[in-house]
């Protein structure tokens, strides 16, 4: 059967060394570095991992991004992104590593003003997090190991704003995969944004943002006004 309408090409991410990784879903972890939880006014020791999602077509491969609609407080959040080559449900933490295809440097763009409004209203965060072009990601580096350490840094116009280490993750990569797989049957093509360290802040039209994570290709983007 033929499609009855045409849509853009399905979301995909480049793979370092060649090839394309098709994106199935984008899961994100909130509140996963203690100092960031504190800067957001929370308690790092409480509760289960916080999960939310972005639509797969929020993927943006870096370069020029139109300043998002409906915000006057757009925040950057540097994050390690885990790409899955397989999945399952109720995955044990010790089995989680074999589902990893590789890693990428990413940025979880957030309309912080809308997030505060949603939180105040006890409403879902979707409009704050699921924005167009809101899941920036660099090329995926194939790496099937479980990464437990390595620098994660973000700069705006050359000035370092976030500088931490993956060893500061509250929920480790195997723990994230295991926990997420109790709620969703994970599948090949799923991406997981693993949370951001402290130092988040706002960015504006004209700003140039760069995210660097150890053993991963850096990703950069700049914000321009909407035409
Ligand atoms: Mn985030």
Short mmCIF file of N, CA and C in Angstrom, two decimals, residues 24-202:
data_model
loop_
_atom_site.label_atom_id
_atom_site.label_comp_id
_atom_site.label_asym_id
_atom_site.label_seq_id
_atom_site.Cartn_x
_atom_site.Cartn_y
_atom_site.Cartn_z
N UNK A 24 14.36 5.30 16.93
CA UNK A 24 13.01 4.81 17.22
C UNK A 24 12.31 5.73 18.22
N UNK A 25 12.91 5.88 19.42
CA UNK A 25 12.32 6.73 20.47
C UNK A 25 13.44 7.46 21.21
N UNK A 26 13.07 8.53 21.86
CA UNK A 26 14.03 9.29 22.69
C UNK A 26 13.52 9.30 24.12
N UNK A 27 14.24 8.60 24.97
CA UNK A 27 13.97 8.65 26.41
C UNK A 27 15.00 9.57 27.07
N UNK A 28 14.60 10.22 28.14
CA UNK A 28 15.50 11.13 28.85
C UNK A 28 15.39 10.86 30.34
N UNK A 29 16.52 11.05 31.03
CA UNK A 29 16.55 10.93 32.49
C UNK A 29 16.69 12.32 33.07
N UNK A 30 15.86 12.64 34.03
CA UNK A 30 15.98 13.92 34.74
C UNK A 30 16.67 13.70 36.08
N UNK A 31 17.21 14.78 36.63
CA UNK A 31 17.74 14.75 37.99
C UNK A 31 18.73 13.61 38.21
N UNK A 32 19.79 13.56 37.39
CA UNK A 32 20.72 12.44 37.50
C UNK A 32 22.13 12.83 37.90
N UNK A 33 22.35 14.10 38.22
CA UNK A 33 23.62 14.54 38.81
C UNK A 33 23.24 15.34 40.06
N UNK A 34 23.81 14.97 41.20
CA UNK A 34 23.35 15.53 42.47
C UNK A 34 23.39 17.06 42.49
N UNK A 35 24.49 17.64 41.98
CA UNK A 35 24.61 19.10 42.08
C UNK A 35 23.60 19.81 41.18
N UNK A 36 23.19 19.14 40.10
CA UNK A 36 22.13 19.74 39.25
C UNK A 36 20.78 19.64 39.96
N UNK A 37 20.53 18.52 40.63
CA UNK A 37 19.26 18.39 41.38
C UNK A 37 19.16 19.52 42.41
N UNK A 38 20.28 19.78 43.08
CA UNK A 38 20.29 20.84 44.10
C UNK A 38 20.04 22.20 43.45
N UNK A 39 20.69 22.47 42.31
CA UNK A 39 20.51 23.79 41.68
C UNK A 39 19.08 23.99 41.18
N UNK A 40 18.36 22.85 40.95
CA UNK A 40 16.95 22.94 40.53
C UNK A 40 16.01 22.94 41.74
N UNK A 41 16.59 22.91 42.94
CA UNK A 41 15.77 23.01 44.14
C UNK A 41 15.26 21.67 44.65
N UNK A 42 15.88 20.56 44.22
CA UNK A 42 15.41 19.24 44.62
C UNK A 42 16.34 18.55 45.60
N UNK A 43 15.95 17.32 45.96
CA UNK A 43 16.74 16.50 46.88
C UNK A 43 17.31 15.32 46.11
N UNK A 44 18.64 15.26 45.95
CA UNK A 44 19.24 14.23 45.09
C UNK A 44 19.06 12.81 45.60
N UNK A 45 18.74 12.64 46.86
CA UNK A 45 18.68 11.28 47.41
C UNK A 45 17.29 10.68 47.36
N UNK A 46 16.32 11.41 46.81
CA UNK A 46 14.95 10.92 46.90
C UNK A 46 14.49 10.24 45.62
N UNK A 47 13.73 9.17 45.78
CA UNK A 47 12.92 8.63 44.70
C UNK A 47 13.60 7.76 43.67
N UNK A 48 12.82 7.43 42.66
CA UNK A 48 13.23 6.62 41.52
C UNK A 48 13.81 7.54 40.45
N UNK A 49 14.46 6.96 39.42
CA UNK A 49 14.87 7.83 38.30
C UNK A 49 13.66 8.54 37.71
N UNK A 50 13.87 9.78 37.27
CA UNK A 50 12.82 10.54 36.58
C UNK A 50 12.99 10.33 35.08
N UNK A 51 11.96 9.82 34.42
CA UNK A 51 12.02 9.62 32.98
C UNK A 51 11.01 10.51 32.27
N UNK A 52 11.40 11.01 31.11
CA UNK A 52 10.44 11.67 30.22
C UNK A 52 10.88 11.38 28.79
N UNK A 53 10.10 11.81 27.82
CA UNK A 53 10.43 11.50 26.43
C UNK A 53 10.38 12.76 25.58
N UNK A 54 11.03 12.66 24.44
CA UNK A 54 10.90 13.67 23.39
C UNK A 54 10.48 12.93 22.12
N UNK A 55 9.77 13.59 21.22
CA UNK A 55 9.45 12.91 19.96
C UNK A 55 10.73 12.64 19.17
N UNK A 56 10.75 11.54 18.41
CA UNK A 56 11.97 11.20 17.67
C UNK A 56 12.36 12.30 16.69
N UNK A 57 11.39 13.02 16.16
CA UNK A 57 11.77 14.07 15.20
C UNK A 57 12.20 15.37 15.86
N UNK A 58 12.40 15.33 17.18
CA UNK A 58 13.09 16.44 17.85
C UNK A 58 14.60 16.37 17.63
N UNK A 59 15.07 15.28 17.03
CA UNK A 59 16.49 15.11 16.76
C UNK A 59 17.02 16.26 15.90
N UNK A 60 18.13 16.83 16.32
CA UNK A 60 18.84 17.84 15.52
C UNK A 60 20.33 17.50 15.57
N UNK A 61 20.96 17.43 14.40
CA UNK A 61 22.33 16.91 14.34
C UNK A 61 23.40 17.97 14.57
N UNK A 62 22.98 19.15 15.03
CA UNK A 62 23.95 20.22 15.26
C UNK A 62 24.01 21.13 14.05
N UNK A 63 24.70 22.27 14.22
CA UNK A 63 24.69 23.29 13.18
C UNK A 63 23.72 24.39 13.59
N UNK A 64 22.98 24.90 12.64
CA UNK A 64 22.09 26.03 12.92
C UNK A 64 20.73 25.57 13.41
N UNK A 65 20.30 26.14 14.53
CA UNK A 65 18.98 25.83 15.10
C UNK A 65 18.18 27.13 15.19
N UNK A 66 16.95 27.09 14.70
CA UNK A 66 16.06 28.25 14.86
C UNK A 66 15.66 28.35 16.33
N UNK A 67 15.74 29.56 16.89
CA UNK A 67 15.39 29.73 18.30
C UNK A 67 13.96 29.23 18.51
N UNK A 68 13.76 28.34 19.49
CA UNK A 68 12.45 27.69 19.65
C UNK A 68 11.31 28.68 19.90
N UNK A 69 10.13 28.24 19.53
CA UNK A 69 8.91 28.99 19.76
C UNK A 69 8.59 29.06 21.26
N UNK A 70 7.88 30.10 21.65
CA UNK A 70 7.15 30.12 22.92
C UNK A 70 8.01 30.10 24.17
N UNK A 71 9.26 30.60 24.06
CA UNK A 71 10.09 30.66 25.27
C UNK A 71 10.92 31.93 25.29
N UNK A 72 11.15 32.43 26.50
CA UNK A 72 12.14 33.50 26.68
C UNK A 72 13.22 33.03 27.65
N UNK A 73 13.25 31.72 27.93
CA UNK A 73 14.28 31.18 28.82
C UNK A 73 14.65 29.77 28.37
N UNK A 74 15.36 29.72 27.22
CA UNK A 74 15.80 28.44 26.68
C UNK A 74 17.08 28.01 27.40
N UNK A 75 17.10 26.80 27.93
CA UNK A 75 18.28 26.30 28.64
C UNK A 75 18.97 25.19 27.86
N UNK A 76 20.30 25.15 27.97
CA UNK A 76 21.10 24.02 27.48
C UNK A 76 21.23 23.00 28.61
N UNK A 77 21.35 21.73 28.26
CA UNK A 77 21.68 20.67 29.21
C UNK A 77 22.57 19.67 28.48
N UNK A 78 23.85 19.69 28.76
CA UNK A 78 24.78 18.72 28.15
C UNK A 78 24.51 17.32 28.69
N UNK A 79 24.44 16.34 27.79
CA UNK A 79 24.13 14.98 28.24
C UNK A 79 24.84 13.94 27.40
N UNK A 80 25.27 12.86 28.04
CA UNK A 80 25.71 11.67 27.32
C UNK A 80 24.48 10.94 26.82
N UNK A 81 24.49 10.59 25.53
CA UNK A 81 23.37 9.86 24.95
C UNK A 81 23.81 8.42 24.69
N UNK A 82 23.01 7.47 25.15
CA UNK A 82 23.27 6.05 24.91
C UNK A 82 22.36 5.59 23.78
N UNK A 83 22.94 4.93 22.78
CA UNK A 83 22.17 4.40 21.64
C UNK A 83 22.08 2.88 21.79
N UNK A 84 20.87 2.36 21.68
CA UNK A 84 20.65 0.92 21.88
C UNK A 84 20.55 0.18 20.55
N UNK A 85 21.20 -0.99 20.49
CA UNK A 85 21.13 -1.83 19.28
C UNK A 85 20.14 -2.97 19.47
N UNK A 86 19.65 -3.14 20.69
CA UNK A 86 18.67 -4.18 20.99
C UNK A 86 18.01 -3.77 22.30
N UNK A 87 17.10 -4.57 22.78
CA UNK A 87 16.40 -4.16 24.00
C UNK A 87 15.74 -5.33 24.69
N UNK A 88 14.56 -5.06 25.23
CA UNK A 88 13.84 -6.07 25.99
C UNK A 88 13.13 -5.42 27.15
N UNK A 89 12.47 -6.23 27.93
CA UNK A 89 11.80 -5.70 29.12
C UNK A 89 12.37 -6.37 30.36
N UNK A 90 12.32 -5.66 31.46
CA UNK A 90 12.87 -6.17 32.73
C UNK A 90 14.30 -6.68 32.57
N UNK A 91 15.14 -5.85 31.96
CA UNK A 91 16.54 -6.19 31.75
C UNK A 91 17.29 -6.05 33.08
N UNK A 92 18.09 -7.06 33.43
CA UNK A 92 18.90 -6.98 34.65
C UNK A 92 20.06 -6.02 34.43
N UNK A 93 20.46 -5.26 35.45
CA UNK A 93 21.57 -4.32 35.26
C UNK A 93 22.83 -4.98 34.69
N UNK A 94 23.11 -6.20 35.13
CA UNK A 94 24.33 -6.86 34.64
C UNK A 94 24.21 -7.31 33.17
N UNK A 95 22.99 -7.30 32.64
CA UNK A 95 22.76 -7.66 31.23
C UNK A 95 22.62 -6.43 30.35
N UNK A 96 22.53 -5.25 30.98
CA UNK A 96 22.18 -4.03 30.23
C UNK A 96 23.23 -3.67 29.19
N UNK A 97 24.49 -3.90 29.51
CA UNK A 97 25.58 -3.47 28.63
C UNK A 97 25.52 -4.08 27.25
N UNK A 98 25.00 -5.28 27.13
CA UNK A 98 25.03 -5.93 25.81
C UNK A 98 24.03 -5.33 24.82
N UNK A 99 23.20 -4.42 25.30
CA UNK A 99 22.24 -3.75 24.40
C UNK A 99 22.78 -2.41 23.87
N UNK A 100 23.97 -2.01 24.32
CA UNK A 100 24.51 -0.70 23.93
C UNK A 100 25.21 -0.78 22.58
N UNK A 101 24.78 0.10 21.67
CA UNK A 101 25.44 0.22 20.36
C UNK A 101 26.59 1.22 20.44
N UNK A 102 26.35 2.33 21.13
CA UNK A 102 27.38 3.36 21.20
C UNK A 102 26.88 4.58 21.96
N UNK A 103 27.68 5.66 21.85
CA UNK A 103 27.43 6.87 22.64
C UNK A 103 27.57 8.11 21.77
N UNK A 104 26.85 9.15 22.16
CA UNK A 104 26.98 10.44 21.48
C UNK A 104 26.91 11.56 22.50
N UNK A 105 27.47 12.70 22.12
CA UNK A 105 27.31 13.92 22.91
C UNK A 105 25.99 14.57 22.51
N UNK A 106 25.21 14.97 23.50
CA UNK A 106 23.91 15.56 23.18
C UNK A 106 23.59 16.76 24.04
N UNK A 107 22.52 17.44 23.65
CA UNK A 107 22.02 18.57 24.43
C UNK A 107 20.50 18.46 24.51
N UNK A 108 20.00 18.40 25.74
CA UNK A 108 18.56 18.38 26.01
C UNK A 108 18.11 19.83 26.13
N UNK A 109 17.64 20.40 25.01
CA UNK A 109 17.17 21.79 25.07
C UNK A 109 15.84 21.84 25.81
N UNK A 110 15.71 22.84 26.67
CA UNK A 110 14.59 22.91 27.61
C UNK A 110 14.02 24.33 27.66
N UNK A 111 12.70 24.42 27.49
CA UNK A 111 12.05 25.73 27.69
C UNK A 111 11.79 25.86 29.19
N UNK A 112 12.78 26.43 29.90
CA UNK A 112 12.74 26.39 31.37
C UNK A 112 11.55 27.17 31.91
N UNK A 113 11.20 28.27 31.23
CA UNK A 113 10.05 29.05 31.72
C UNK A 113 8.78 28.21 31.67
N UNK A 114 8.61 27.44 30.58
CA UNK A 114 7.42 26.59 30.50
C UNK A 114 7.51 25.44 31.49
N UNK A 115 8.73 24.93 31.74
CA UNK A 115 8.86 23.85 32.72
C UNK A 115 8.44 24.32 34.11
N UNK A 116 8.87 25.54 34.48
CA UNK A 116 8.46 26.07 35.79
C UNK A 116 6.94 26.23 35.87
N UNK A 117 6.36 26.71 34.76
CA UNK A 117 4.89 26.85 34.75
C UNK A 117 4.21 25.50 34.91
N UNK A 118 4.73 24.50 34.20
CA UNK A 118 4.14 23.14 34.28
C UNK A 118 4.27 22.60 35.71
N UNK A 119 5.47 22.77 36.29
CA UNK A 119 5.69 22.25 37.65
C UNK A 119 4.75 22.95 38.63
N UNK A 120 4.64 24.28 38.49
CA UNK A 120 3.77 25.03 39.41
C UNK A 120 2.31 24.57 39.29
N UNK A 121 1.91 24.20 38.07
CA UNK A 121 0.53 23.78 37.84
C UNK A 121 0.34 22.28 38.07
N UNK A 122 1.43 21.59 38.51
CA UNK A 122 1.42 20.13 38.63
C UNK A 122 0.96 19.47 37.34
N UNK A 123 1.41 20.02 36.23
CA UNK A 123 1.04 19.53 34.90
C UNK A 123 2.24 18.81 34.28
N UNK A 124 2.02 17.98 33.26
CA UNK A 124 3.15 17.31 32.58
C UNK A 124 4.12 18.33 31.97
N UNK A 125 5.37 17.90 31.75
CA UNK A 125 6.42 18.79 31.24
C UNK A 125 6.48 18.84 29.72
N UNK A 126 5.61 18.16 29.03
CA UNK A 126 5.80 17.94 27.59
C UNK A 126 6.16 19.21 26.81
N UNK A 127 5.43 20.28 27.02
CA UNK A 127 5.69 21.47 26.20
C UNK A 127 7.05 22.09 26.54
N UNK A 128 7.58 21.77 27.72
CA UNK A 128 8.90 22.29 28.09
C UNK A 128 10.03 21.48 27.47
N UNK A 129 9.80 20.20 27.25
CA UNK A 129 10.88 19.29 26.86
C UNK A 129 10.77 18.74 25.44
N UNK A 130 9.56 18.64 24.91
CA UNK A 130 9.36 17.97 23.62
C UNK A 130 9.39 18.95 22.46
N UNK A 131 10.16 20.00 22.59
CA UNK A 131 10.17 21.06 21.58
C UNK A 131 10.83 20.62 20.28
N UNK A 132 10.46 21.27 19.19
CA UNK A 132 11.09 21.03 17.88
C UNK A 132 12.60 21.29 18.00
N UNK A 133 13.39 20.42 17.42
CA UNK A 133 14.87 20.55 17.41
C UNK A 133 15.45 20.48 18.83
N UNK A 134 14.70 19.94 19.77
CA UNK A 134 15.11 19.98 21.17
C UNK A 134 16.00 18.85 21.63
N UNK A 135 16.34 17.94 20.71
CA UNK A 135 17.24 16.83 21.07
C UNK A 135 18.46 16.88 20.16
N UNK A 136 19.42 17.71 20.54
CA UNK A 136 20.64 17.86 19.74
C UNK A 136 21.54 16.65 20.01
N UNK A 137 22.15 16.13 18.94
CA UNK A 137 23.00 14.95 19.10
C UNK A 137 24.10 14.95 18.05
N UNK A 138 25.31 14.62 18.47
CA UNK A 138 26.43 14.47 17.54
C UNK A 138 26.47 13.06 16.99
N UNK A 139 27.49 12.76 16.19
CA UNK A 139 27.62 11.40 15.64
C UNK A 139 27.80 10.38 16.77
N UNK A 140 27.27 9.19 16.53
CA UNK A 140 27.41 8.12 17.52
C UNK A 140 28.76 7.44 17.34
N UNK A 141 29.48 7.29 18.43
CA UNK A 141 30.71 6.50 18.44
C UNK A 141 30.37 5.08 18.86
N UNK A 142 30.72 4.12 18.01
CA UNK A 142 30.44 2.73 18.36
C UNK A 142 31.31 2.34 19.55
N UNK A 143 30.66 1.87 20.60
CA UNK A 143 31.38 1.56 21.84
C UNK A 143 30.42 0.73 22.70
N UNK A 144 30.71 -0.54 22.80
CA UNK A 144 29.77 -1.44 23.50
C UNK A 144 30.11 -1.59 24.98
N UNK A 145 31.09 -0.84 25.45
CA UNK A 145 31.42 -0.92 26.87
C UNK A 145 30.42 -0.11 27.70
N UNK A 146 30.35 -0.39 28.97
CA UNK A 146 29.57 0.43 29.90
C UNK A 146 30.47 1.56 30.38
N UNK A 147 30.14 2.78 30.01
CA UNK A 147 30.97 3.91 30.44
C UNK A 147 30.57 4.33 31.85
N UNK A 148 31.56 4.42 32.72
CA UNK A 148 31.29 4.82 34.08
C UNK A 148 31.98 6.11 34.47
N UNK A 149 32.85 6.61 33.59
CA UNK A 149 33.60 7.82 33.91
C UNK A 149 34.01 8.50 32.61
N UNK A 150 34.42 9.76 32.72
CA UNK A 150 34.83 10.55 31.56
C UNK A 150 34.26 11.94 31.67
N UNK A 151 35.02 12.91 31.17
CA UNK A 151 34.57 14.29 31.32
C UNK A 151 33.36 14.58 30.45
N UNK A 152 32.51 15.47 30.93
CA UNK A 152 31.37 15.99 30.17
C UNK A 152 31.40 17.50 30.35
N UNK A 153 31.50 18.21 29.21
CA UNK A 153 31.68 19.66 29.26
C UNK A 153 30.81 20.36 28.25
N UNK A 154 30.35 21.55 28.61
CA UNK A 154 29.60 22.38 27.66
C UNK A 154 30.10 23.80 27.75
N UNK A 155 30.28 24.40 26.58
CA UNK A 155 30.68 25.81 26.57
C UNK A 155 29.70 26.60 25.71
N UNK A 156 29.54 27.89 26.09
CA UNK A 156 28.75 28.83 25.31
C UNK A 156 29.68 29.96 24.87
N UNK A 157 29.80 30.14 23.57
CA UNK A 157 30.71 31.16 23.00
C UNK A 157 32.13 31.01 23.58
N UNK A 158 32.57 29.76 23.75
CA UNK A 158 33.92 29.49 24.20
C UNK A 158 34.11 29.50 25.70
N UNK A 159 33.09 29.87 26.44
CA UNK A 159 33.20 29.94 27.90
C UNK A 159 32.57 28.69 28.53
N UNK A 160 33.35 27.98 29.36
CA UNK A 160 32.85 26.74 29.95
C UNK A 160 31.73 27.02 30.94
N UNK A 161 30.61 26.32 30.76
CA UNK A 161 29.44 26.50 31.64
C UNK A 161 29.14 25.24 32.45
N UNK A 162 29.41 24.08 31.87
CA UNK A 162 29.21 22.82 32.58
C UNK A 162 30.50 22.03 32.46
N UNK A 163 30.95 21.44 33.56
CA UNK A 163 32.21 20.70 33.57
C UNK A 163 32.12 19.67 34.67
N UNK A 164 31.83 18.43 34.31
CA UNK A 164 31.64 17.39 35.32
C UNK A 164 32.22 16.09 34.80
N UNK A 165 31.85 15.00 35.43
CA UNK A 165 32.37 13.69 35.05
C UNK A 165 31.22 12.69 35.10
N UNK A 166 31.25 11.76 34.18
CA UNK A 166 30.17 10.75 34.12
C UNK A 166 30.12 9.90 35.40
N UNK A 167 31.21 9.88 36.15
CA UNK A 167 31.20 9.14 37.41
C UNK A 167 30.26 9.77 38.44
N UNK A 168 29.81 11.01 38.14
CA UNK A 168 28.86 11.67 39.05
C UNK A 168 27.40 11.33 38.76
N UNK A 169 27.15 10.49 37.76
CA UNK A 169 25.77 10.06 37.51
C UNK A 169 25.21 9.37 38.75
N UNK A 170 24.03 9.79 39.19
CA UNK A 170 23.39 9.13 40.33
C UNK A 170 22.97 7.72 39.93
N UNK A 171 22.25 7.62 38.80
CA UNK A 171 21.86 6.32 38.24
C UNK A 171 22.83 6.00 37.12
N UNK A 172 23.56 4.88 37.25
CA UNK A 172 24.54 4.50 36.24
C UNK A 172 23.83 4.06 34.96
N UNK A 173 24.59 3.92 33.90
CA UNK A 173 23.99 3.51 32.62
C UNK A 173 23.28 2.16 32.73
N UNK A 174 23.87 1.13 33.33
CA UNK A 174 23.12 -0.13 33.48
C UNK A 174 21.86 0.03 34.33
N UNK A 175 21.93 0.84 35.37
CA UNK A 175 20.75 1.07 36.21
C UNK A 175 19.64 1.79 35.45
N UNK A 176 20.03 2.75 34.60
CA UNK A 176 19.04 3.47 33.79
C UNK A 176 18.34 2.51 32.84
N UNK A 177 19.14 1.71 32.11
CA UNK A 177 18.55 0.77 31.14
C UNK A 177 17.64 -0.23 31.86
N UNK A 178 18.12 -0.73 33.00
CA UNK A 178 17.32 -1.71 33.75
C UNK A 178 16.01 -1.09 34.23
N UNK A 179 16.08 0.10 34.81
CA UNK A 179 14.87 0.73 35.32
C UNK A 179 13.90 1.09 34.20
N UNK A 180 14.42 1.70 33.12
CA UNK A 180 13.56 2.09 32.00
C UNK A 180 12.85 0.87 31.42
N UNK A 181 13.55 -0.28 31.41
CA UNK A 181 12.98 -1.49 30.79
C UNK A 181 11.92 -2.15 31.67
N UNK A 182 11.71 -1.61 32.88
CA UNK A 182 10.57 -2.09 33.68
C UNK A 182 9.29 -1.35 33.28
N UNK A 183 9.45 -0.22 32.58
CA UNK A 183 8.29 0.57 32.15
C UNK A 183 7.98 0.42 30.67
N UNK A 184 9.03 0.16 29.86
CA UNK A 184 8.89 0.08 28.41
C UNK A 184 9.70 -1.10 27.91
N UNK A 185 9.19 -1.78 26.89
CA UNK A 185 10.01 -2.78 26.20
C UNK A 185 10.98 -2.02 25.31
N UNK A 186 12.24 -1.98 25.69
CA UNK A 186 13.23 -1.23 24.93
C UNK A 186 13.54 -1.95 23.63
N UNK A 187 13.90 -1.15 22.60
CA UNK A 187 14.11 -1.72 21.27
C UNK A 187 15.31 -1.06 20.60
N UNK A 188 15.81 -1.76 19.58
CA UNK A 188 16.88 -1.18 18.76
C UNK A 188 16.43 0.16 18.21
N UNK A 189 17.32 1.13 18.24
CA UNK A 189 16.99 2.47 17.75
C UNK A 189 16.59 3.44 18.84
N UNK A 190 16.39 2.93 20.04
CA UNK A 190 16.07 3.83 21.15
C UNK A 190 17.33 4.59 21.59
N UNK A 191 17.13 5.87 21.92
CA UNK A 191 18.19 6.71 22.48
C UNK A 191 17.82 7.06 23.91
N UNK A 192 18.83 7.14 24.76
CA UNK A 192 18.58 7.57 26.15
C UNK A 192 19.51 8.73 26.48
N UNK A 193 18.92 9.90 26.75
CA UNK A 193 19.67 11.05 27.26
C UNK A 193 19.78 10.86 28.78
N UNK A 194 21.01 10.84 29.29
CA UNK A 194 21.24 10.32 30.64
C UNK A 194 21.26 11.37 31.74
N UNK A 195 20.89 12.60 31.42
CA UNK A 195 20.83 13.63 32.45
C UNK A 195 21.98 14.61 32.35
N UNK A 196 21.81 15.76 32.98
CA UNK A 196 22.80 16.84 32.84
C UNK A 196 23.41 17.20 34.18
N UNK A 197 24.71 17.57 34.18
CA UNK A 197 25.34 18.04 35.42
C UNK A 197 24.96 19.49 35.72
N UNK A 198 25.46 19.98 36.83
CA UNK A 198 25.17 21.36 37.26
C UNK A 198 25.74 22.37 36.27
N UNK A 199 25.20 23.57 36.37
CA UNK A 199 25.70 24.66 35.53
C UNK A 199 24.78 25.00 34.37
N UNK A 200 23.53 24.48 34.41
CA UNK A 200 22.61 24.81 33.31
C UNK A 200 22.34 26.31 33.30
N UNK A 201 21.95 26.81 32.14
CA UNK A 201 21.68 28.24 32.03
C UNK A 201 21.03 28.55 30.70
N UNK A 202 20.71 29.83 30.49
CA UNK A 202 19.96 30.20 29.29
C UNK A 202 20.90 30.56 28.14
#
